[in-house]
Amino acid sequence: MRRPIVVANWKMYTNLSDALVLATSVRDGTENISGVEMIICPPVIWLTDIAEIIQRKISHLALGAQNIHYLSEGEYTGEISAPMVKDTAKYVIVGHSERRKNFAETNSIVARKVATAIDTGLSPIVCVGEEKKDQNLAGEIVKDLKDSLAHIAAKDYKKLVIAYEPVWAVGAKEPATPEYASKVINQLREVVSAETPIIYGGTVDSSNVYEFVRRPEIDGVLVGRTSLRAKEFIKICRIIEEYKKII
Ligand code: PGA
């Protein structure tokens, strides 16, 4: 069985004290949750401080970066490489729609980042999703995923997490319907191996998460805004624990 996953994407939010308070609350509120991989992706600058907090007591939480450069080092002022985050993070989000849109990240750049992550020992959380609501676009999303994985071998598929995030549902008022998400996810499943978790992202909160995770084909969720509210995020983790035990 694939492991259930929840990813908290804090995006470009929190100052140091907010980040420490949030990480401490999430750590304490999730320590009794089992069978769910809970991954916190704070701004990269807080990774080391949060690693201290979550490991000092227990290590039921994993950390992820929100981005890496595709090269391991070089004259790239302001960039962060995979080896730089490797000591604290286990995961890295790659190809998030906000990076594709605001930083012109193409599938070919994403593919290089995925390969670098794997080579460095990080597990990439690879995001794909269509810009406009239209299920006929599933073929294009499948192609985006194939292109994003172009430089890695099939044996490495088990190291990936795929996040299906319809762009129109990210930071929106309403998520995609679970039926809509499932249809696309079933097609993405054909691209990767049976062991690769595929999760949904886009306006997930504690009131709608069960609709997604009660479906066996949806292995978890990627949470943006709501992951900045400790109580709500902990609730989401508990709901995933509960529903994935039933399946
Ligand atoms: P959201 O963000 O939950 O705020 O829609 C999701 C994401 O980061 O992709």
PDB file of C-alpha atoms and ligand atoms in Angstrom:
ATOM      1  CA  MET A   1       0.000   0.000   0.000  1.00  0.00           C
ATOM      2  CA  ARG A   2       1.189   3.522  -0.740  1.00  0.00           C
ATOM      3  CA  ARG A   3       1.805   5.750   2.264  1.00  0.00           C
ATOM      4  CA  PRO A   4      -0.648   8.600   2.870  1.00  0.00           C
ATOM      5  CA  ILE A   5       1.028  11.986   2.573  1.00  0.00           C
ATOM      6  CA  VAL A   6       0.262  15.538   3.613  1.00  0.00           C
ATOM      7  CA  VAL A   7       2.458  18.405   2.485  1.00  0.00           C
ATOM      8  CA  ALA A   8       2.346  21.844   4.140  1.00  0.00           C
ATOM      9  CA  ASN A   9       3.508  24.527   1.723  1.00  0.00           C
ATOM     10  CA  TRP A  10       4.117  27.687   3.722  1.00  0.00           C
ATOM     11  CA  LYS A  11       5.085  29.578   0.545  1.00  0.00           C
ATOM     12  CA  MET A  12       6.658  33.026   1.231  1.00  0.00           C
ATOM     13  CA  TYR A  13       4.955  33.445   4.574  1.00  0.00           C
ATOM     14  CA  THR A  14       6.155  33.631   8.214  1.00  0.00           C
ATOM     15  CA  ASN A  15       8.924  35.485   9.940  1.00  0.00           C
ATOM     16  CA  LEU A  16      11.263  33.541  12.198  1.00  0.00           C
ATOM     17  CA  SER A  17       9.140  33.763  15.321  1.00  0.00           C
ATOM     18  CA  ASP A  18       5.911  32.848  13.461  1.00  0.00           C
ATOM     19  CA  ALA A  19       7.709  29.910  11.901  1.00  0.00           C
ATOM     20  CA  LEU A  20       8.982  28.610  15.237  1.00  0.00           C
ATOM     21  CA  VAL A  21       5.597  28.928  16.899  1.00  0.00           C
ATOM     22  CA  LEU A  22       3.822  27.250  13.986  1.00  0.00           C
ATOM     23  CA  ALA A  23       6.351  24.408  13.765  1.00  0.00           C
ATOM     24  CA  THR A  24       6.170  23.808  17.519  1.00  0.00           C
ATOM     25  CA  SER A  25       2.363  23.693  17.489  1.00  0.00           C
ATOM     26  CA  VAL A  26       2.290  21.334  14.522  1.00  0.00           C
ATOM     27  CA  ARG A  27       4.932  19.125  16.120  1.00  0.00           C
ATOM     28  CA  ASP A  28       3.008  18.853  19.390  1.00  0.00           C
ATOM     29  CA  GLY A  29      -0.382  18.479  17.770  1.00  0.00           C
ATOM     30  CA  THR A  30       0.629  15.676  15.432  1.00  0.00           C
ATOM     31  CA  GLU A  31       2.835  13.535  17.632  1.00  0.00           C
ATOM     32  CA  ASN A  32       0.180  10.875  18.151  1.00  0.00           C
ATOM     33  CA  ILE A  33      -0.718  10.592  14.497  1.00  0.00           C
ATOM     34  CA  SER A  34       0.549   7.465  12.852  1.00  0.00           C
ATOM     35  CA  GLY A  35       0.585   6.099   9.342  1.00  0.00           C
ATOM     36  CA  VAL A  36       0.687   9.509   7.646  1.00  0.00           C
ATOM     37  CA  GLU A  37       3.841  11.079   6.219  1.00  0.00           C
ATOM     38  CA  MET A  38       3.611  14.730   7.274  1.00  0.00           C
ATOM     39  CA  ILE A  39       5.948  17.021   5.371  1.00  0.00           C
ATOM     40  CA  ILE A  40       6.484  20.661   6.300  1.00  0.00           C
ATOM     41  CA  CYS A  41       7.912  22.942   3.589  1.00  0.00           C
ATOM     42  CA  PRO A  42       8.764  26.276   5.221  1.00  0.00           C
ATOM     43  CA  PRO A  43      10.709  29.076   3.561  1.00  0.00           C
ATOM     44  CA  VAL A  44      14.186  27.635   3.107  1.00  0.00           C
ATOM     45  CA  ILE A  45      15.778  30.127   5.487  1.00  0.00           C
ATOM     46  CA  TRP A  46      13.909  28.570   8.448  1.00  0.00           C
ATOM     47  CA  LEU A  47      14.765  24.956   7.641  1.00  0.00           C
ATOM     48  CA  THR A  48      17.648  24.623  10.090  1.00  0.00           C
ATOM     49  CA  ASP A  49      15.778  26.231  12.983  1.00  0.00           C
ATOM     50  CA  ILE A  50      12.713  24.086  12.373  1.00  0.00           C
ATOM     51  CA  ALA A  51      14.837  20.957  12.034  1.00  0.00           C
ATOM     52  CA  GLU A  52      16.089  21.682  15.550  1.00  0.00           C
ATOM     53  CA  ILE A  53      12.571  22.050  16.865  1.00  0.00           C
ATOM     54  CA  ILE A  54      11.085  18.965  15.344  1.00  0.00           C
ATOM     55  CA  GLN A  55      14.008  16.683  15.985  1.00  0.00           C
ATOM     56  CA  ARG A  56      14.635  17.810  19.529  1.00  0.00           C
ATOM     57  CA  LYS A  57      11.552  15.971  20.628  1.00  0.00           C
ATOM     58  CA  ILE A  58      10.400  13.540  18.006  1.00  0.00           C
ATOM     59  CA  SER A  59      10.873  13.099  14.319  1.00  0.00           C
ATOM     60  CA  HIS A  60       7.421  12.202  13.086  1.00  0.00           C
ATOM     61  CA  LEU A  61       7.547  15.216  10.770  1.00  0.00           C
ATOM     62  CA  ALA A  62       9.695  15.473   7.663  1.00  0.00           C
ATOM     63  CA  LEU A  63      10.966  18.690   6.137  1.00  0.00           C
ATOM     64  CA  GLY A  64      10.966  19.817   2.552  1.00  0.00           C
ATOM     65  CA  ALA A  65      12.308  22.791   0.613  1.00  0.00           C
ATOM     66  CA  GLN A  66      10.019  24.681  -1.767  1.00  0.00           C
ATOM     67  CA  ASN A  67      12.521  24.861  -4.612  1.00  0.00           C
ATOM     68  CA  ILE A  68      16.120  24.126  -5.631  1.00  0.00           C
ATOM     69  CA  HIS A  69      18.344  25.141  -8.504  1.00  0.00           C
ATOM     70  CA  TYR A  70      19.037  22.424 -11.054  1.00  0.00           C
ATOM     71  CA  LEU A  71      22.798  22.818 -10.607  1.00  0.00           C
ATOM     72  CA  SER A  72      24.597  21.755  -7.467  1.00  0.00           C
ATOM     73  CA  GLU A  73      26.764  24.864  -7.212  1.00  0.00           C
ATOM     74  CA  GLY A  74      27.960  27.811  -9.256  1.00  0.00           C
ATOM     75  CA  GLU A  75      27.792  31.521  -9.867  1.00  0.00           C
ATOM     76  CA  TYR A  76      24.063  31.908  -9.316  1.00  0.00           C
ATOM     77  CA  THR A  77      23.647  34.685  -6.780  1.00  0.00           C
ATOM     78  CA  GLY A  78      20.670  34.187  -4.527  1.00  0.00           C
ATOM     79  CA  GLU A  79      19.945  30.599  -5.535  1.00  0.00           C
ATOM     80  CA  ILE A  80      19.756  27.521  -3.295  1.00  0.00           C
ATOM     81  CA  SER A  81      21.122  24.150  -4.354  1.00  0.00           C
ATOM     82  CA  ALA A  82      20.002  20.625  -3.512  1.00  0.00           C
ATOM     83  CA  PRO A  83      23.164  19.826  -1.495  1.00  0.00           C
ATOM     84  CA  MET A  84      22.490  22.964   0.617  1.00  0.00           C
ATOM     85  CA  VAL A  85      19.142  21.688   1.808  1.00  0.00           C
ATOM     86  CA  LYS A  86      19.991  18.009   1.893  1.00  0.00           C
ATOM     87  CA  ASP A  87      21.115  17.954   5.537  1.00  0.00           C
ATOM     88  CA  THR A  88      17.815  19.272   6.854  1.00  0.00           C
ATOM     89  CA  ALA A  89      15.245  18.413   4.188  1.00  0.00           C
ATOM     90  CA  LYS A  90      14.151  15.050   2.891  1.00  0.00           C
ATOM     91  CA  TYR A  91      11.846  16.438   0.198  1.00  0.00           C
ATOM     92  CA  VAL A  92      11.726  19.317  -2.248  1.00  0.00           C
ATOM     93  CA  ILE A  93       8.719  20.740  -4.087  1.00  0.00           C
ATOM     94  CA  VAL A  94       9.558  20.995  -7.781  1.00  0.00           C
ATOM     95  CA  GLY A  95       7.559  22.702 -10.504  1.00  0.00           C
ATOM     96  CA  HIS A  96       4.910  24.332  -8.320  1.00  0.00           C
ATOM     97  CA  SER A  97       2.521  26.343 -10.505  1.00  0.00           C
ATOM     98  CA  GLU A  98       3.622  29.584  -8.824  1.00  0.00           C
ATOM     99  CA  ARG A  99       7.179  28.892  -9.965  1.00  0.00           C
ATOM    100  CA  ARG A 100       6.086  27.847 -13.428  1.00  0.00           C
ATOM    101  CA  LYS A 101       4.036  31.047 -13.721  1.00  0.00           C
ATOM    102  CA  ASN A 102       6.191  33.649 -11.943  1.00  0.00           C
ATOM    103  CA  PHE A 103       9.662  32.294 -12.669  1.00  0.00           C
ATOM    104  CA  ALA A 104       9.121  30.863 -16.139  1.00  0.00           C
ATOM    105  CA  GLU A 105       9.895  27.300 -15.101  1.00  0.00           C
ATOM    106  CA  THR A 106       9.328  25.000 -18.039  1.00  0.00           C
ATOM    107  CA  ASN A 107       9.002  21.230 -18.016  1.00  0.00           C
ATOM    108  CA  SER A 108      12.606  20.982 -19.164  1.00  0.00           C
ATOM    109  CA  ILE A 109      13.837  23.032 -16.187  1.00  0.00           C
ATOM    110  CA  VAL A 110      11.591  21.016 -13.869  1.00  0.00           C
ATOM    111  CA  ALA A 111      13.015  17.793 -15.327  1.00  0.00           C
ATOM    112  CA  ARG A 112      16.567  18.945 -14.531  1.00  0.00           C
ATOM    113  CA  LYS A 113      15.550  19.851 -10.992  1.00  0.00           C
ATOM    114  CA  VAL A 114      13.894  16.477 -10.489  1.00  0.00           C
ATOM    115  CA  ALA A 115      17.053  14.715 -11.667  1.00  0.00           C
ATOM    116  CA  THR A 116      19.291  16.843  -9.426  1.00  0.00           C
ATOM    117  CA  ALA A 117      17.049  16.191  -6.441  1.00  0.00           C
ATOM    118  CA  ILE A 118      17.179  12.442  -6.996  1.00  0.00           C
ATOM    119  CA  ASP A 119      20.962  12.482  -7.523  1.00  0.00           C
ATOM    120  CA  THR A 120      21.365  14.398  -4.259  1.00  0.00           C
ATOM    121  CA  GLY A 121      19.132  12.046  -2.306  1.00  0.00           C
ATOM    122  CA  LEU A 122      16.120  14.350  -1.996  1.00  0.00           C
ATOM    123  CA  SER A 123      12.629  13.123  -2.861  1.00  0.00           C
ATOM    124  CA  PRO A 124      10.982  15.501  -5.315  1.00  0.00           C
ATOM    125  CA  ILE A 125       7.330  16.447  -4.898  1.00  0.00           C
ATOM    126  CA  VAL A 126       6.593  17.084  -8.570  1.00  0.00           C
ATOM    127  CA  CYS A 127       3.653  19.411  -9.266  1.00  0.00           C
ATOM    128  CA  VAL A 128       1.605  19.359 -12.450  1.00  0.00           C
ATOM    129  CA  GLY A 129      -1.789  20.761 -13.345  1.00  0.00           C
ATOM    130  CA  GLU A 130      -3.743  22.573 -16.016  1.00  0.00           C
ATOM    131  CA  GLU A 131      -4.277  26.320 -16.037  1.00  0.00           C
ATOM    132  CA  LYS A 132      -7.914  26.300 -17.090  1.00  0.00           C
ATOM    133  CA  LYS A 133     -10.694  24.078 -15.821  1.00  0.00           C
ATOM    134  CA  ASP A 134     -11.129  21.558 -18.609  1.00  0.00           C
ATOM    135  CA  GLN A 135     -10.941  17.846 -18.158  1.00  0.00           C
ATOM    136  CA  ASN A 136     -10.110  17.371 -21.795  1.00  0.00           C
ATOM    137  CA  LEU A 137      -6.699  18.699 -20.853  1.00  0.00           C
ATOM    138  CA  ALA A 138      -5.810  15.516 -18.958  1.00  0.00           C
ATOM    139  CA  GLY A 139      -3.683  14.399 -21.918  1.00  0.00           C
ATOM    140  CA  GLU A 140      -1.610  17.563 -21.626  1.00  0.00           C
ATOM    141  CA  ILE A 141      -1.105  17.078 -17.905  1.00  0.00           C
ATOM    142  CA  VAL A 142       0.069  13.535 -18.579  1.00  0.00           C
ATOM    143  CA  LYS A 143       2.542  14.934 -21.100  1.00  0.00           C
ATOM    144  CA  ASP A 144       3.728  17.584 -18.615  1.00  0.00           C
ATOM    145  CA  LEU A 145       4.379  14.849 -16.077  1.00  0.00           C
ATOM    146  CA  LYS A 146       6.233  12.666 -18.580  1.00  0.00           C
ATOM    147  CA  ASP A 147       8.354  15.656 -19.644  1.00  0.00           C
ATOM    148  CA  SER A 148       9.013  16.593 -16.021  1.00  0.00           C
ATOM    149  CA  LEU A 149      10.336  13.087 -15.348  1.00  0.00           C
ATOM    150  CA  ALA A 150      12.335  12.879 -18.585  1.00  0.00           C
ATOM    151  CA  HIS A 151      15.775  12.629 -16.957  1.00  0.00           C
ATOM    152  CA  ILE A 152      15.142   9.980 -14.343  1.00  0.00           C
ATOM    153  CA  ALA A 153      14.923   6.215 -14.611  1.00  0.00           C
ATOM    154  CA  ALA A 154      11.755   4.262 -13.879  1.00  0.00           C
ATOM    155  CA  LYS A 155      13.514   2.635 -10.909  1.00  0.00           C
ATOM    156  CA  ASP A 156      13.527   6.066  -9.240  1.00  0.00           C
ATOM    157  CA  TYR A 157       9.778   6.568  -9.529  1.00  0.00           C
ATOM    158  CA  LYS A 158       9.324   5.173  -6.044  1.00  0.00           C
ATOM    159  CA  LYS A 159      11.300   8.155  -4.686  1.00  0.00           C
ATOM    160  CA  LEU A 160       8.795  10.666  -6.091  1.00  0.00           C
ATOM    161  CA  VAL A 161       5.603  12.202  -4.849  1.00  0.00           C
ATOM    162  CA  ILE A 162       3.344  13.574  -7.574  1.00  0.00           C
ATOM    163  CA  ALA A 163       1.087  16.500  -6.701  1.00  0.00           C
ATOM    164  CA  TYR A 164      -1.804  17.071  -9.067  1.00  0.00           C
ATOM    165  CA  GLU A 165      -2.652  20.731  -8.598  1.00  0.00           C
ATOM    166  CA  PRO A 166      -5.105  22.253 -11.054  1.00  0.00           C
ATOM    167  CA  VAL A 167      -3.756  25.806 -11.269  1.00  0.00           C
ATOM    168  CA  TRP A 168      -7.260  27.281 -11.264  1.00  0.00           C
ATOM    169  CA  ALA A 169      -7.918  25.658  -7.878  1.00  0.00           C
ATOM    170  CA  VAL A 170      -4.685  26.838  -6.181  1.00  0.00           C
ATOM    171  CA  GLY A 171      -5.256  29.839  -3.913  1.00  0.00           C
ATOM    172  CA  ALA A 172      -8.877  29.818  -5.066  1.00  0.00           C
ATOM    173  CA  LYS A 173     -12.281  29.899  -3.373  1.00  0.00           C
ATOM    174  CA  GLU A 174     -13.143  26.313  -4.152  1.00  0.00           C
ATOM    175  CA  PRO A 175     -11.134  23.179  -4.835  1.00  0.00           C
ATOM    176  CA  ALA A 176     -11.640  20.914  -7.830  1.00  0.00           C
ATOM    177  CA  THR A 177     -14.329  18.353  -7.217  1.00  0.00           C
ATOM    178  CA  PRO A 178     -12.948  15.033  -5.959  1.00  0.00           C
ATOM    179  CA  GLU A 179     -14.404  13.355  -9.075  1.00  0.00           C
ATOM    180  CA  TYR A 180     -12.539  15.768 -11.331  1.00  0.00           C
ATOM    181  CA  ALA A 181      -9.287  15.249  -9.407  1.00  0.00           C
ATOM    182  CA  SER A 182      -9.693  11.470  -9.432  1.00  0.00           C
ATOM    183  CA  LYS A 183     -10.159  11.302 -13.183  1.00  0.00           C
ATOM    184  CA  VAL A 184      -6.910  13.135 -13.821  1.00  0.00           C
ATOM    185  CA  ILE A 185      -5.037  11.266 -11.092  1.00  0.00           C
ATOM    186  CA  ASN A 186      -6.076   7.940 -12.600  1.00  0.00           C
ATOM    187  CA  GLN A 187      -4.446   9.021 -15.838  1.00  0.00           C
ATOM    188  CA  LEU A 188      -1.287  10.246 -14.090  1.00  0.00           C
ATOM    189  CA  ARG A 189      -1.097   6.866 -12.368  1.00  0.00           C
ATOM    190  CA  GLU A 190      -0.364   5.303 -15.773  1.00  0.00           C
ATOM    191  CA  VAL A 191       2.838   7.365 -16.022  1.00  0.00           C
ATOM    192  CA  VAL A 192       4.435   6.400 -12.706  1.00  0.00           C
ATOM    193  CA  SER A 193       4.816   3.177 -10.760  1.00  0.00           C
ATOM    194  CA  ALA A 194       2.242   1.630  -8.463  1.00  0.00           C
ATOM    195  CA  GLU A 195       4.361   2.708  -5.471  1.00  0.00           C
ATOM    196  CA  THR A 196       4.433   6.439  -6.318  1.00  0.00           C
ATOM    197  CA  PRO A 197       2.077   8.461  -4.115  1.00  0.00           C
ATOM    198  CA  ILE A 198      -0.141  10.894  -6.045  1.00  0.00           C
ATOM    199  CA  ILE A 199      -1.720  13.653  -4.006  1.00  0.00           C
ATOM    200  CA  TYR A 200      -4.168  16.479  -4.738  1.00  0.00           C
ATOM    201  CA  GLY A 201      -3.554  20.180  -4.047  1.00  0.00           C
ATOM    202  CA  GLY A 202      -5.636  23.337  -4.397  1.00  0.00           C
ATOM    203  CA  THR A 203      -7.818  24.955  -1.702  1.00  0.00           C
ATOM    204  CA  VAL A 204      -7.775  21.971   0.632  1.00  0.00           C
ATOM    205  CA  ASP A 205      -8.989  22.628   4.166  1.00  0.00           C
ATOM    206  CA  SER A 206     -10.301  20.657   7.113  1.00  0.00           C
ATOM    207  CA  SER A 207     -13.865  20.740   5.780  1.00  0.00           C
ATOM    208  CA  ASN A 208     -13.129  19.233   2.360  1.00  0.00           C
ATOM    209  CA  VAL A 209     -10.048  17.056   2.852  1.00  0.00           C
ATOM    210  CA  TYR A 210     -12.040  13.891   3.587  1.00  0.00           C
ATOM    211  CA  GLU A 211     -13.700  14.061   0.166  1.00  0.00           C
ATOM    212  CA  PHE A 212     -10.299  13.631  -1.412  1.00  0.00           C
ATOM    213  CA  VAL A 213      -8.590  11.179   0.912  1.00  0.00           C
ATOM    214  CA  ARG A 214     -11.533   8.818   1.194  1.00  0.00           C
ATOM    215  CA  ARG A 215     -10.717   7.885  -2.388  1.00  0.00           C
ATOM    216  CA  PRO A 216      -8.093   5.162  -2.643  1.00  0.00           C
ATOM    217  CA  GLU A 217      -6.540   6.705  -5.769  1.00  0.00           C
ATOM    218  CA  ILE A 218      -5.774   9.994  -3.935  1.00  0.00           C
ATOM    219  CA  ASP A 219      -2.903   9.347  -1.549  1.00  0.00           C
ATOM    220  CA  GLY A 220      -3.010  12.649   0.282  1.00  0.00           C
ATOM    221  CA  VAL A 221      -3.019  16.397  -0.126  1.00  0.00           C
ATOM    222  CA  LEU A 222      -0.779  19.419  -0.560  1.00  0.00           C
ATOM    223  CA  VAL A 223      -2.006  22.286   1.587  1.00  0.00           C
ATOM    224  CA  GLY A 224      -1.092  25.945   1.090  1.00  0.00           C
ATOM    225  CA  ARG A 225      -2.956  28.658   3.013  1.00  0.00           C
ATOM    226  CA  THR A 226      -4.519  26.359   5.579  1.00  0.00           C
ATOM    227  CA  SER A 227      -1.128  24.917   6.544  1.00  0.00           C
ATOM    228  CA  LEU A 228      -0.301  28.282   8.132  1.00  0.00           C
ATOM    229  CA  ARG A 229      -3.028  27.695  10.742  1.00  0.00           C
ATOM    230  CA  ALA A 230      -1.717  25.070  13.140  1.00  0.00           C
ATOM    231  CA  LYS A 231      -5.056  23.845  14.480  1.00  0.00           C
ATOM    232  CA  GLU A 232      -6.567  23.487  11.029  1.00  0.00           C
ATOM    233  CA  PHE A 233      -3.513  21.750   9.659  1.00  0.00           C
ATOM    234  CA  ILE A 234      -3.414  19.299  12.565  1.00  0.00           C
ATOM    235  CA  LYS A 235      -7.109  18.581  11.948  1.00  0.00           C
ATOM    236  CA  ILE A 236      -6.312  17.811   8.302  1.00  0.00           C
ATOM    237  CA  CYS A 237      -3.587  15.374   9.380  1.00  0.00           C
ATOM    238  CA  ARG A 238      -6.001  13.630  11.772  1.00  0.00           C
ATOM    239  CA  ILE A 239      -8.681  13.313   9.096  1.00  0.00           C
ATOM    240  CA  ILE A 240      -6.167  11.743   6.720  1.00  0.00           C
ATOM    241  CA  GLU A 241      -5.089   9.318   9.439  1.00  0.00           C
ATOM    242  CA  GLU A 242      -8.695   8.363  10.086  1.00  0.00           C
ATOM    243  CA  TYR A 243      -9.763   7.952   6.464  1.00  0.00           C
ATOM    244  CA  LYS A 244      -6.673   6.144   5.280  1.00  0.00           C
ATOM    245  CA  LYS A 245      -7.053   3.610   8.085  1.00  0.00           C
ATOM    246  CA  ILE A 246     -10.539   2.772   6.836  1.00  0.00           C
ATOM    247  CA  ILE A 247      -9.523   2.159   3.226  1.00  0.00           C
TER     248      ILE A 247
HETATM  249  P1  PGA B   1      -3.784  26.537  -1.421  1.00  0.00           P
HETATM  250  O1  PGA B   1      -2.326  26.305  -2.064  1.00  0.00           O
HETATM  251  O2  PGA B   1      -4.047  25.376  -0.515  1.00  0.00           O
HETATM  252  O3  PGA B   1      -3.654  27.824  -0.700  1.00  0.00           O
HETATM  253  O4  PGA B   1      -4.747  26.573  -2.566  1.00  0.00           O
HETATM  254  C1  PGA B   1      -2.004  25.073  -2.571  1.00  0.00           C
HETATM  255  C2  PGA B   1      -0.608  25.040  -3.088  1.00  0.00           C
HETATM  256  O5  PGA B   1       0.340  25.523  -2.466  1.00  0.00           O
HETATM  257  O6  PGA B   1      -0.406  24.533  -4.155  1.00  0.00           O
END
